[in-house]
């Protein structure tokens, strides 16, 4: 794949200066907690985007997406946040960087990261490009700077997202999951169970359409709940400082109660997952995943009937210890914790049942923890 991307680059633009490999991410547990100063447990995956980058002296941003055979040429001066198409990830990255040079940039990218498959392909593009440009122009931005720039670039698009995806993609490490604490941005790495255990993603085939508006609404509800509780308990600054007793005592609105209950309990599930991984006794992760799903479905209300069915149906396969909706929600993927091998016959039956129930086609892929973004000067 790398050779194919390089071949295309050379054909169109000559010799590139930088190569970037930027992975997607999976999240074991800890959903809708990142923007609530909570805990998450993601890892960068092997599936990735490869990107060659170089300078040009014609003042243009020239972009080629190899897999979908699309190319764009954009004037690099006076860029402003864009909202449409995949080119916005590149444009918005340059806007976030306050890029004001006349030097143009050429990019060719491709890879095996499913686009729109719930593995954060948009953050992979954004983080990869920013890391590449950082090296190309020797800006010396730290990884934390890049996380924040990527978040600005993506938030320029409409989703008021947290920074779990960018952190996992930029800071990932082979074989490790990252327990990130967004109260102080600390990262603790844990060995991901391997050999006997596997993580699979089941892509529901349902595009997460509502994600922008509903996601932003969830976030606003949580922020408002914190303000309300803080009126009674002035040491409550974020949802992380809240306890379940605050929810029952100070929140009257049923919806706010459910949202905050999810976040508080989900943080506890992340801690429990880390303890299991530390002890090496990981079978119990399955139950935590299921509890997370039920909370995401019933309390945070970010699942869909199709994904609920998929999670329930997956439990009929003996060696799927647990599964849950992953990422922002409203479709996308489930993450499944599997002991041993998934039998082809079980997968086929699952695929058929899911298809006849929903009319959608399931896609399956195994995900393994891998390094975050890697850049190379050529
Ligand atoms: C999306 C966002 C993340 C995170 C998840 C939900 O993937 O980009 O920041 O909030 O949803 O956990």
Short mmCIF file of C-alpha atoms and ligand atoms in Angstrom, two decimals:
data_model
loop_
_atom_site.label_atom_id
_atom_site.label_comp_id
_atom_site.label_asym_id
_atom_site.label_seq_id
_atom_site.Cartn_x
_atom_site.Cartn_y
_atom_site.Cartn_z
CA UNK A 1 0.00 0.00 0.00
CA UNK A 2 2.81 2.36 0.98
CA UNK A 3 4.46 1.77 -2.43
CA UNK A 4 1.24 2.50 -4.25
CA UNK A 5 0.81 5.81 -2.43
CA UNK A 6 4.44 6.70 -3.09
CA UNK A 7 4.08 5.79 -6.77
CA UNK A 8 1.10 8.09 -7.10
CA UNK A 9 2.91 10.90 -5.31
CA UNK A 10 5.97 10.61 -7.53
CA UNK A 11 3.87 10.53 -10.66
CA UNK A 12 2.05 13.73 -9.74
CA UNK A 13 4.42 15.73 -7.57
CA UNK A 14 7.97 14.32 -7.67
CA UNK A 15 9.75 13.28 -4.48
CA UNK A 16 7.94 13.63 -1.14
CA UNK A 17 9.70 14.83 2.00
CA UNK A 18 7.67 13.18 4.74
CA UNK A 19 5.90 9.86 5.25
CA UNK A 20 3.22 9.54 7.92
CA UNK A 21 1.44 6.47 9.20
CA UNK A 22 -1.65 7.41 11.15
CA UNK A 23 -3.84 4.76 12.81
CA UNK A 24 -7.51 4.63 13.75
CA UNK A 25 -8.57 3.93 17.32
CA UNK A 26 -10.76 1.55 19.25
CA UNK A 27 -12.05 2.19 22.76
CA UNK A 28 -12.37 -0.67 25.26
CA UNK A 29 -14.53 1.29 27.67
CA UNK A 30 -15.21 4.87 28.81
CA UNK A 31 -17.68 6.47 26.42
CA UNK A 32 -18.94 10.06 26.57
CA UNK A 33 -16.66 10.62 29.53
CA UNK A 34 -13.77 12.48 27.84
CA UNK A 35 -15.52 15.85 27.57
CA UNK A 36 -16.78 15.36 31.14
CA UNK A 37 -13.24 15.32 32.59
CA UNK A 38 -13.54 11.57 32.99
CA UNK A 39 -11.71 8.36 32.14
CA UNK A 40 -11.36 6.49 28.85
CA UNK A 41 -9.49 3.35 27.76
CA UNK A 42 -8.72 3.46 24.02
CA UNK A 43 -5.90 2.10 21.89
CA UNK A 44 -4.51 2.98 18.48
CA UNK A 45 -5.14 0.13 16.01
CA UNK A 46 -3.15 -1.50 13.20
CA UNK A 47 -5.49 -0.31 10.46
CA UNK A 48 -4.14 3.03 9.35
CA UNK A 49 -3.80 5.78 6.76
CA UNK A 50 -0.48 6.23 4.96
CA UNK A 51 0.34 9.72 3.73
CA UNK A 52 3.20 11.22 1.73
CA UNK A 53 3.68 14.95 2.08
CA UNK A 54 5.95 17.53 0.44
CA UNK A 55 6.23 21.24 -0.33
CA UNK A 56 5.42 22.94 -3.61
CA UNK A 57 6.16 26.47 -4.79
CA UNK A 58 2.87 27.18 -6.52
CA UNK A 59 0.99 28.21 -3.36
CA UNK A 60 -1.58 25.42 -3.60
CA UNK A 61 -2.77 22.64 -1.37
CA UNK A 62 -2.84 19.68 -3.74
CA UNK A 63 -4.62 16.64 -2.34
CA UNK A 64 -5.07 13.15 -3.72
CA UNK A 65 -7.16 10.48 -1.98
CA UNK A 66 -5.85 7.32 -3.60
CA UNK A 67 -8.56 4.87 -2.50
CA UNK A 68 -11.46 6.91 -3.81
CA UNK A 69 -9.50 8.44 -6.69
CA UNK A 70 -10.37 12.02 -5.89
CA UNK A 71 -8.09 15.01 -6.20
CA UNK A 72 -8.42 18.66 -5.27
CA UNK A 73 -6.32 21.75 -5.77
CA UNK A 74 -7.00 24.51 -3.26
CA UNK A 75 -5.50 27.98 -2.93
CA UNK A 76 -3.47 27.97 0.28
CA UNK A 77 -3.87 31.67 1.11
CA UNK A 78 -6.79 32.91 3.21
CA UNK A 79 -8.07 29.49 4.25
CA UNK A 80 -11.06 29.44 6.59
CA UNK A 81 -12.78 26.58 8.42
CA UNK A 82 -14.51 24.35 5.88
CA UNK A 83 -17.50 22.13 6.60
CA UNK A 84 -17.85 19.85 3.59
CA UNK A 85 -16.06 16.82 2.17
CA UNK A 86 -12.85 15.15 3.29
CA UNK A 87 -10.67 18.10 2.22
CA UNK A 88 -11.94 19.96 5.29
CA UNK A 89 -9.67 17.87 7.54
CA UNK A 90 -6.62 19.25 5.75
CA UNK A 91 -7.91 22.79 5.34
CA UNK A 92 -9.03 23.00 8.97
CA UNK A 93 -5.69 21.65 10.19
CA UNK A 94 -3.92 24.49 8.42
CA UNK A 95 -6.42 27.01 9.81
CA UNK A 96 -5.83 25.62 13.33
CA UNK A 97 -2.08 26.00 12.74
CA UNK A 98 -2.66 29.63 11.63
CA UNK A 99 -0.74 28.68 8.50
CA UNK A 100 0.14 31.87 6.67
CA UNK A 101 3.02 30.92 4.39
CA UNK A 102 2.92 31.01 0.62
CA UNK A 103 4.56 27.56 0.36
CA UNK A 104 2.12 25.03 -1.04
CA UNK A 105 1.72 21.47 0.24
CA UNK A 106 1.21 18.24 -1.70
CA UNK A 107 -0.42 15.19 -0.14
CA UNK A 108 -1.31 11.71 -1.34
CA UNK A 109 -2.98 9.37 1.14
CA UNK A 110 -4.62 5.95 1.27
CA UNK A 111 -4.78 2.90 3.48
CA UNK A 112 -6.87 0.19 5.08
CA UNK A 113 -8.72 2.25 7.66
CA UNK A 114 -12.46 1.89 7.11
CA UNK A 115 -13.84 5.37 6.38
CA UNK A 116 -16.90 6.22 8.43
CA UNK A 117 -16.58 2.84 10.17
CA UNK A 118 -16.47 4.20 13.69
CA UNK A 119 -12.69 3.94 14.09
CA UNK A 120 -12.11 7.68 13.88
CA UNK A 121 -10.81 7.90 10.34
CA UNK A 122 -11.35 11.67 10.41
CA UNK A 123 -9.09 12.09 13.46
CA UNK A 124 -6.54 9.80 11.82
CA UNK A 125 -6.43 12.10 8.78
CA UNK A 126 -6.28 15.25 10.88
CA UNK A 127 -3.69 14.02 13.40
CA UNK A 128 -1.57 12.43 10.67
CA UNK A 129 -1.54 15.55 8.53
CA UNK A 130 -0.75 17.83 11.48
CA UNK A 131 2.10 15.58 12.61
CA UNK A 132 3.43 15.51 9.05
CA UNK A 133 3.26 19.29 8.60
CA UNK A 134 4.84 19.72 12.04
CA UNK A 135 7.83 17.75 10.83
CA UNK A 136 7.86 19.22 7.31
CA UNK A 137 8.21 22.79 8.62
CA UNK A 138 10.00 21.84 11.85
CA UNK A 139 7.43 23.57 14.03
CA UNK A 140 8.39 21.54 17.11
CA UNK A 141 4.85 21.21 18.40
CA UNK A 142 4.58 18.68 21.21
CA UNK A 143 2.15 15.75 21.05
CA UNK A 144 -0.15 17.64 23.41
CA UNK A 145 -0.09 20.66 21.08
CA UNK A 146 -0.96 18.39 18.16
CA UNK A 147 -3.86 16.85 20.12
CA UNK A 148 -5.25 20.33 20.74
CA UNK A 149 -4.70 21.53 17.18
CA UNK A 150 -6.41 18.42 15.82
CA UNK A 151 -9.31 18.98 18.16
CA UNK A 152 -9.65 22.61 17.01
CA UNK A 153 -9.49 21.49 13.39
CA UNK A 154 -12.21 18.89 13.93
CA UNK A 155 -14.39 21.06 16.13
CA UNK A 156 -14.28 23.63 13.35
CA UNK A 157 -16.54 21.13 11.59
CA UNK A 158 -19.51 21.08 13.98
CA UNK A 159 -19.08 18.26 16.47
CA UNK A 160 -18.06 19.70 19.79
CA UNK A 161 -16.02 16.57 20.49
CA UNK A 162 -13.70 15.58 23.30
CA UNK A 163 -10.06 14.65 22.73
CA UNK A 164 -10.02 10.92 23.36
CA UNK A 165 -9.56 10.00 19.69
CA UNK A 166 -6.73 12.44 18.99
CA UNK A 167 -4.91 11.45 22.20
CA UNK A 168 -5.14 7.73 21.40
CA UNK A 169 -4.06 8.25 17.79
CA UNK A 170 -1.09 10.43 18.65
CA UNK A 171 0.06 8.69 21.84
CA UNK A 172 -0.78 5.03 21.14
CA UNK A 173 1.75 2.28 21.81
CA UNK A 174 1.99 -1.22 20.40
CA UNK A 175 0.32 -3.77 22.68
CA UNK A 176 -0.95 -1.10 25.09
CA UNK A 177 -4.28 0.48 25.90
CA UNK A 178 -4.19 4.02 27.26
CA UNK A 179 -6.14 4.82 30.39
CA UNK A 180 -6.47 8.56 29.96
CA UNK A 181 -7.67 10.69 32.82
CA UNK A 182 -9.12 13.91 31.45
CA UNK A 183 -9.15 15.46 34.92
CA UNK A 184 -5.38 15.98 34.60
CA UNK A 185 -4.68 14.59 31.08
CA UNK A 186 -2.46 11.86 32.51
CA UNK A 187 -2.00 8.65 30.53
CA UNK A 188 -1.32 5.24 32.07
CA UNK A 189 -0.57 2.35 29.74
CA UNK A 190 -1.85 -1.19 30.26
CA UNK A 191 -0.97 -4.35 28.37
CA UNK A 192 -3.97 -5.31 26.21
CA UNK A 193 -4.95 -8.93 26.78
CA UNK A 194 -3.67 -10.93 23.82
CA UNK A 195 -3.10 -14.56 22.77
CA UNK A 196 -6.26 -16.10 24.17
CA UNK A 197 -8.27 -12.87 23.87
CA UNK A 198 -9.19 -10.68 20.93
CA UNK A 199 -11.12 -7.50 20.27
CA UNK A 200 -13.39 -7.43 17.24
CA UNK A 201 -15.31 -4.52 15.83
CA UNK A 202 -18.67 -5.22 14.24
CA UNK A 203 -19.59 -2.34 11.97
CA UNK A 204 -23.38 -2.07 12.12
CA UNK A 205 -23.51 -0.47 8.68
CA UNK A 206 -25.61 2.28 10.21
CA UNK A 207 -24.15 5.72 9.53
CA UNK A 208 -24.08 7.84 12.64
CA UNK A 209 -26.14 10.66 11.18
CA UNK A 210 -27.52 12.29 14.27
CA UNK A 211 -24.18 12.31 15.92
CA UNK A 212 -23.39 16.02 15.62
CA UNK A 213 -26.59 17.47 17.00
CA UNK A 214 -27.33 14.76 19.55
CA UNK A 215 -23.70 14.63 20.69
CA UNK A 216 -23.62 18.38 21.27
CA UNK A 217 -26.95 18.16 23.13
CA UNK A 218 -25.58 15.48 25.48
CA UNK A 219 -22.58 17.62 26.19
CA UNK A 220 -24.73 20.70 26.90
CA UNK A 221 -26.99 18.70 29.26
CA UNK A 222 -23.96 17.52 31.25
CA UNK A 223 -22.50 21.04 31.45
CA UNK A 224 -25.83 22.43 32.66
CA UNK A 225 -26.12 19.69 35.30
CA UNK A 226 -22.69 20.61 36.69
CA UNK A 227 -23.76 24.26 37.00
CA UNK A 228 -26.89 23.20 38.85
CA UNK A 229 -25.09 20.92 41.32
CA UNK A 230 -22.33 23.50 41.87
CA UNK A 231 -24.96 25.87 43.28
CA UNK A 232 -25.28 23.48 46.22
CA UNK A 233 -21.78 22.08 46.42
CA UNK A 234 -19.21 24.69 45.50
CA UNK A 235 -16.32 22.24 45.24
CA UNK A 236 -18.06 20.66 42.23
CA UNK A 237 -16.32 22.15 39.19
CA UNK A 238 -16.82 19.36 36.65
CA UNK A 239 -18.88 16.20 36.31
CA UNK A 240 -15.87 14.31 37.63
CA UNK A 241 -16.40 15.94 41.03
CA UNK A 242 -20.01 14.76 41.19
CA UNK A 243 -21.26 11.70 43.05
CA UNK A 244 -24.39 9.66 42.51
CA UNK A 245 -25.83 11.22 45.69
CA UNK A 246 -25.53 14.67 44.03
CA UNK A 247 -27.55 13.39 41.12
CA UNK A 248 -30.41 12.22 43.29
CA UNK A 249 -30.24 15.19 45.64
CA UNK A 250 -29.75 18.17 43.34
CA UNK A 251 -30.91 17.25 39.86
CA UNK A 252 -34.63 17.29 39.25
CA UNK A 253 -34.78 16.73 35.53
CA UNK A 254 -34.98 13.01 34.74
CA UNK A 255 -32.92 13.34 31.58
CA UNK A 256 -30.03 15.14 33.34
CA UNK A 257 -30.11 12.50 36.05
CA UNK A 258 -29.76 9.71 33.52
CA UNK A 259 -26.94 11.39 31.60
CA UNK A 260 -24.91 12.14 34.73
CA UNK A 261 -25.53 8.67 36.17
CA UNK A 262 -24.05 7.20 33.00
CA UNK A 263 -20.91 9.32 33.19
CA UNK A 264 -20.26 8.68 36.89
CA UNK A 265 -20.80 4.94 36.57
CA UNK A 266 -18.85 4.73 33.31
CA UNK A 267 -15.80 6.29 35.01
CA UNK A 268 -16.06 3.60 37.68
CA UNK A 269 -16.24 0.92 35.00
CA UNK A 270 -13.00 2.22 33.46
CA UNK A 271 -11.29 1.93 36.84
CA UNK A 272 -12.68 -1.59 37.25
CA UNK A 273 -11.44 -2.51 33.75
CA UNK A 274 -7.94 -1.23 34.56
CA UNK A 275 -7.93 -3.30 37.76
CA UNK A 276 -8.92 -6.42 35.85
CA UNK A 277 -6.21 -5.83 33.26
CA UNK A 278 -3.64 -5.29 35.97
CA UNK A 279 -4.63 -8.50 37.72
CA UNK A 280 -4.49 -10.44 34.45
CA UNK A 281 -7.91 -11.88 35.25
CA UNK A 282 -9.69 -10.29 32.31
CA UNK A 283 -12.80 -12.40 31.67
CA UNK A 284 -14.78 -9.89 33.75
CA UNK A 285 -14.17 -7.21 31.11
CA UNK A 286 -17.05 -8.75 29.17
CA UNK A 287 -19.57 -7.88 31.86
CA UNK A 288 -18.22 -4.35 32.13
CA UNK A 289 -18.66 -3.88 28.38
CA UNK A 290 -22.24 -5.07 28.57
CA UNK A 291 -23.02 -2.82 31.53
CA UNK A 292 -21.50 0.07 29.58
CA UNK A 293 -23.70 -0.71 26.59
CA UNK A 294 -26.87 -0.84 28.65
CA UNK A 295 -26.02 2.46 30.24
CA UNK A 296 -25.20 4.05 26.86
CA UNK A 297 -28.49 2.75 25.54
CA UNK A 298 -30.80 3.46 28.48
CA UNK A 299 -29.19 6.35 30.35
CA UNK A 300 -27.18 8.21 27.75
CA UNK A 301 -29.55 7.20 24.93
CA UNK A 302 -26.94 7.10 22.17
CA UNK A 303 -27.68 3.62 20.82
CA UNK A 304 -30.15 2.55 18.14
CA UNK A 305 -32.56 -0.41 17.99
CA UNK A 306 -30.29 -1.99 15.36
CA UNK A 307 -27.16 -1.75 17.51
CA UNK A 308 -29.09 -2.91 20.60
CA UNK A 309 -30.14 -5.95 18.62
CA UNK A 310 -26.56 -6.53 17.48
CA UNK A 311 -25.26 -6.44 21.05
CA UNK A 312 -28.01 -8.80 22.28
CA UNK A 313 -27.53 -11.19 19.38
CA UNK A 314 -23.76 -11.20 19.84
CA UNK A 315 -24.24 -12.50 23.38
CA UNK A 316 -25.64 -15.72 21.93
CA UNK A 317 -22.12 -16.56 20.75
CA UNK A 318 -20.49 -18.25 23.72
CA UNK A 319 -16.99 -16.87 23.38
CA UNK A 320 -18.08 -13.25 22.97
CA UNK A 321 -17.67 -12.26 26.60
CA UNK A 322 -19.20 -8.84 26.13
CA UNK A 323 -19.93 -6.12 23.61
CA UNK A 324 -21.06 -2.53 23.50
CA UNK A 325 -21.60 0.39 21.16
CA UNK A 326 -18.34 2.27 20.62
CA UNK A 327 -17.60 5.95 19.96
CA UNK A 328 -20.12 8.75 19.61
CA UNK A 329 -23.05 6.38 18.97
CA UNK A 330 -26.19 6.43 16.81
CA UNK A 331 -24.81 3.57 14.70
CA UNK A 332 -21.19 2.87 13.89
CA UNK A 333 -19.41 -0.06 15.53
CA UNK A 334 -19.71 -2.34 18.49
CA UNK A 335 -16.54 -3.51 20.21
CA UNK A 336 -16.55 -7.17 21.22
CA UNK A 337 -14.31 -8.89 23.71
CA UNK A 338 -13.71 -12.43 22.51
CA UNK A 339 -12.10 -15.41 24.21
CA UNK A 340 -10.53 -17.80 21.73
CA UNK A 341 -11.40 -17.85 18.04
CA UNK A 342 -14.67 -16.64 16.56
CA UNK A 343 -16.09 -19.59 14.59
CA UNK A 344 -16.94 -18.79 10.94
CA UNK A 345 -20.28 -20.56 11.32
CA UNK A 346 -21.22 -18.37 14.32
CA UNK A 347 -20.25 -15.24 12.44
CA UNK A 348 -22.25 -16.29 9.39
CA UNK A 349 -25.37 -16.90 11.47
CA UNK A 350 -24.94 -13.59 13.23
CA UNK A 351 -24.50 -11.80 9.90
CA UNK A 352 -27.66 -13.47 8.50
CA UNK A 353 -29.80 -12.77 11.57
CA UNK A 354 -28.64 -9.17 11.69
CA UNK A 355 -29.28 -8.72 7.99
CA UNK A 356 -32.78 -10.17 8.08
CA UNK A 357 -33.68 -8.12 11.15
CA UNK A 358 -32.27 -4.79 9.95
CA UNK A 359 -31.59 -5.03 6.21
CA UNK A 360 -28.02 -3.92 6.96
CA UNK A 361 -24.74 -5.67 6.22
CA UNK A 362 -22.32 -6.34 9.01
CA UNK A 363 -18.57 -5.94 8.62
CA UNK A 364 -16.13 -7.54 11.05
CA UNK A 365 -12.53 -6.73 11.79
CA UNK A 366 -10.10 -7.64 14.48
CA UNK A 367 -8.33 -4.73 16.17
CA UNK A 368 -4.95 -4.93 17.90
CA UNK A 369 -3.21 -2.23 19.88
CA UNK A 370 -0.50 -0.54 17.87
CA UNK A 371 1.74 2.52 17.83
CA UNK A 372 0.26 5.99 17.38
CA UNK A 373 1.18 8.34 14.53
CA UNK A 374 4.68 7.74 13.16
CA UNK A 375 6.39 10.32 10.93
CA UNK A 376 9.51 9.81 8.90
CA UNK A 377 11.63 12.38 7.05
CA UNK A 378 12.64 10.92 3.70
C1 LIG B 1 -16.61 10.63 19.64
C2 LIG B 1 -15.73 11.81 20.08
C3 LIG B 1 -14.88 11.45 21.30
C4 LIG B 1 -15.74 10.83 22.40
C5 LIG B 1 -16.64 9.74 21.86
C6 LIG B 1 -17.61 9.23 22.89
O1 LIG B 1 -15.82 9.59 19.15
O2 LIG B 1 -14.87 12.20 19.04
O3 LIG B 1 -14.20 12.58 21.77
O4 LIG B 1 -16.47 11.82 23.07
O5 LIG B 1 -17.39 10.18 20.73
O6 LIG B 1 -16.93 8.63 23.93
#
